[in-house]
Amino acid sequence: MQDGKGGGSLSLPLLELFPAGLRGRLEKLPQTLLLSLEEIRVREGRPLEIGFGGGSAFVCPQGKAVTDSADAYRPTREDCRALLERVTNHSLYAVEEELRRGYVTVAGGHRIGLAGRTVLEGGHVRHLRDVASFNIRIARARTGCAASLLPELLDPVARTVKHTLIVSAPQQGKTTLLRDLARAISAGQWYHPQAQRWGGRKVGVVDERSEIAACDRGVPAFDLGPRTDVLDACPKAEGLMMLVRSMSPEVVVADEIGRPEDAYALKEALHAGVRVVATAHALDLRDVFARPVLAELASEGMFGAYVLLSRSGGVVRHRVVGADEAEAEARKSSGCRSVPVIRSPNADGVRHA
Amino acid sequence: MLKLAGAALVLFAGTMIGFMQAAKFAQRPRQIRQLIHALQRLDTEIGYGQTPLPEALARIAAALTAPVSTLFAEASAKLASGNGETVSVCWEQAFKAGWQATSMRPPERDTMLRLGETLGGSGAEDQLKHLKLAMHQLQAEEQAARDDQQKYEKLCRSLGVLTAALVVILMM
């Protein structure tokens, strides 16, 4: 699967989010760099970093990309305060729930991860204060990125997709892939000669983090195909059930499952005759079978196919593994699990576990 | 004849000055009341609606009359313009620019500016507390303004006429 250059429009509307001190410097970055921008990391008093096309660099006060962190611009307290104000639309009180979870999503589906000091109540995180780290992840639609993958996920008997779990480490393109899968399934673009007359399927998307569809007042900003209904900002477990009951989807799509209630809802959906396409954070199949919730689902044979993503540079590779094969692979290697050695995904795109 | 016309003009001007001063005393409590209503509305928008601040301020402005509505409309417009300025800066600019047109005095202005420093910057519970505090302070100011009105409104009116009359007599 070629990730390529075609990121579409420049993320200039996104740059408007930044206060003047940061925006001025980011805008001076070379155009090509801005187009391949994936992450902007703002940390108070520490170097301003950007991530792009599989690499990373620091931004110096003159707005140039440099490799030495000593030359980098260091965002001030005022920069960070203003940035927090702007990403919350000047209304911290309206995003308390999101702050508790550690991220907010802004217009355009860009997710902004936050870190700071937590305020606890009864042992649970009640609030996030003194936010000093921002991770701005830029969302881009890559129409057609599911083209080489989808044919391997088809279920010719039922004329639809198999129950699929997409697995990868963070920042490998899960959500982007999921978005395009939803679009292709909904539009009936199966990318397979035999499936040309299947037509599209009704797709229901539970978009808990508003990342898949990037809804603006309920209307998706990204193209999710003509037969897609989106439940925006809804908890997955509840949302899956709501969709199944109310919108009669043939395929439901959910991002980042992993909580016990998610598993319950997924099982309900699976047994209701609805196909499920979901993603989960895990390095490899062993991890899938090691995470309690995923293991429970996997051991019951819920998923018909697993997609493993890995990425080097701008190229995302995928591997599709069938259910039986996956279980065998996980069992085979579970005995000799060593301490994982994790290298930066940007170094060579390979992670060892 | 000319003298008579001049005397009439002086008398008219003095009366008008007196009336305008009196009107200021009468308007002040009314405008403070409007501010209190605005904050009550903001309280609801934040506490129940969780409406984003630019939108909440625009709605408040729509429900008020000028010149008080201008303060909120201006603050909302500055926030929405996307210049990257913080709430406290936008708020301060809007209130300092629009304040001249109102009949209100520095104490209530300071209360509003202090509120602007905290607005939007914390959780709902905290915001409501700040709003309550500001409303209490404004209520105290409103009471003081009413007392002033009773004391000085009529006084100003008569003082204007009488001063003008005195000037006329001295000129004769």
Coordinates of C-alpha atoms in Angstrom, one line a residue, chain B residues 65-135:
Chain B
T65 CA -29.5 46.4 24.2
A66 CA -26.7 48.8 23.3
P67 CA -24.4 50.1 24.7
V68 CA -24.0 47.0 27.0
S69 CA -24.5 44.5 24.2
T70 CA -21.6 46.1 22.3
L71 CA -19.2 45.0 25.0
F72 CA -20.1 41.3 24.6
A73 CA -20.6 41.4 20.8
E74 CA -17.1 42.9 20.5
A75 CA -15.5 40.3 22.8
S76 CA -17.2 37.5 20.9
A77 CA -16.1 38.9 17.5
K78 CA -12.5 39.2 18.7
L79 CA -12.5 35.6 20.0
A80 CA -14.0 34.2 16.8
S81 CA -11.7 36.2 14.5
G82 CA -8.9 33.7 15.1
N83 CA -6.0 36.1 15.7
G84 CA -4.6 33.8 18.3
E85 CA -5.3 36.1 21.2
T86 CA -6.4 34.8 24.6
V87 CA -9.8 35.4 26.2
S88 CA -8.4 37.9 28.8
V89 CA -6.8 40.0 26.0
C90 CA -10.0 40.1 23.8
W91 CA -12.2 40.7 26.8
E92 CA -10.0 43.6 28.1
Q93 CA -9.8 45.2 24.7
A94 CA -13.6 45.0 24.1
F95 CA -14.5 46.3 27.5
K96 CA -12.0 49.1 27.5
A97 CA -13.1 50.3 24.1
G98 CA -16.8 50.0 24.7
W99 CA -16.9 51.3 28.2
Q100 CA -16.9 55.0 27.3
A101 CA -20.3 54.7 25.7
T102 CA -21.9 53.4 28.9
S103 CA -22.8 55.3 32.1
M104 CA -21.0 52.9 34.3
R105 CA -18.1 53.7 36.6
P106 CA -14.6 52.1 37.2
P107 CA -15.7 49.8 40.1
E108 CA -17.9 47.7 37.9
R109 CA -15.4 47.8 35.1
D110 CA -12.7 46.4 37.3
T111 CA -15.1 43.6 38.4
M112 CA -15.7 42.7 34.7
L113 CA -12.0 42.8 33.8
R114 CA -11.1 40.6 36.7
L115 CA -13.8 38.1 35.5
G116 CA -12.3 38.2 32.0
E117 CA -9.0 37.0 33.3
T118 CA -10.5 33.7 34.5
L119 CA -13.2 33.2 31.8
G120 CA -13.0 30.0 29.8
G121 CA -9.8 29.0 31.5
S122 CA -11.1 26.3 33.9
G123 CA -13.7 23.7 34.5
A124 CA -17.4 24.5 34.7
E125 CA -17.6 24.3 38.5
D126 CA -14.8 26.9 38.8
Q127 CA -16.3 29.1 36.2
L128 CA -19.6 29.2 37.9
K129 CA -17.9 30.3 41.1
H130 CA -16.1 33.1 39.4
L131 CA -19.4 34.2 37.8
K132 CA -21.2 34.1 41.2
L133 CA -18.5 36.3 42.7
A134 CA -18.7 38.8 39.9
M135 CA -22.5 38.9 40.2

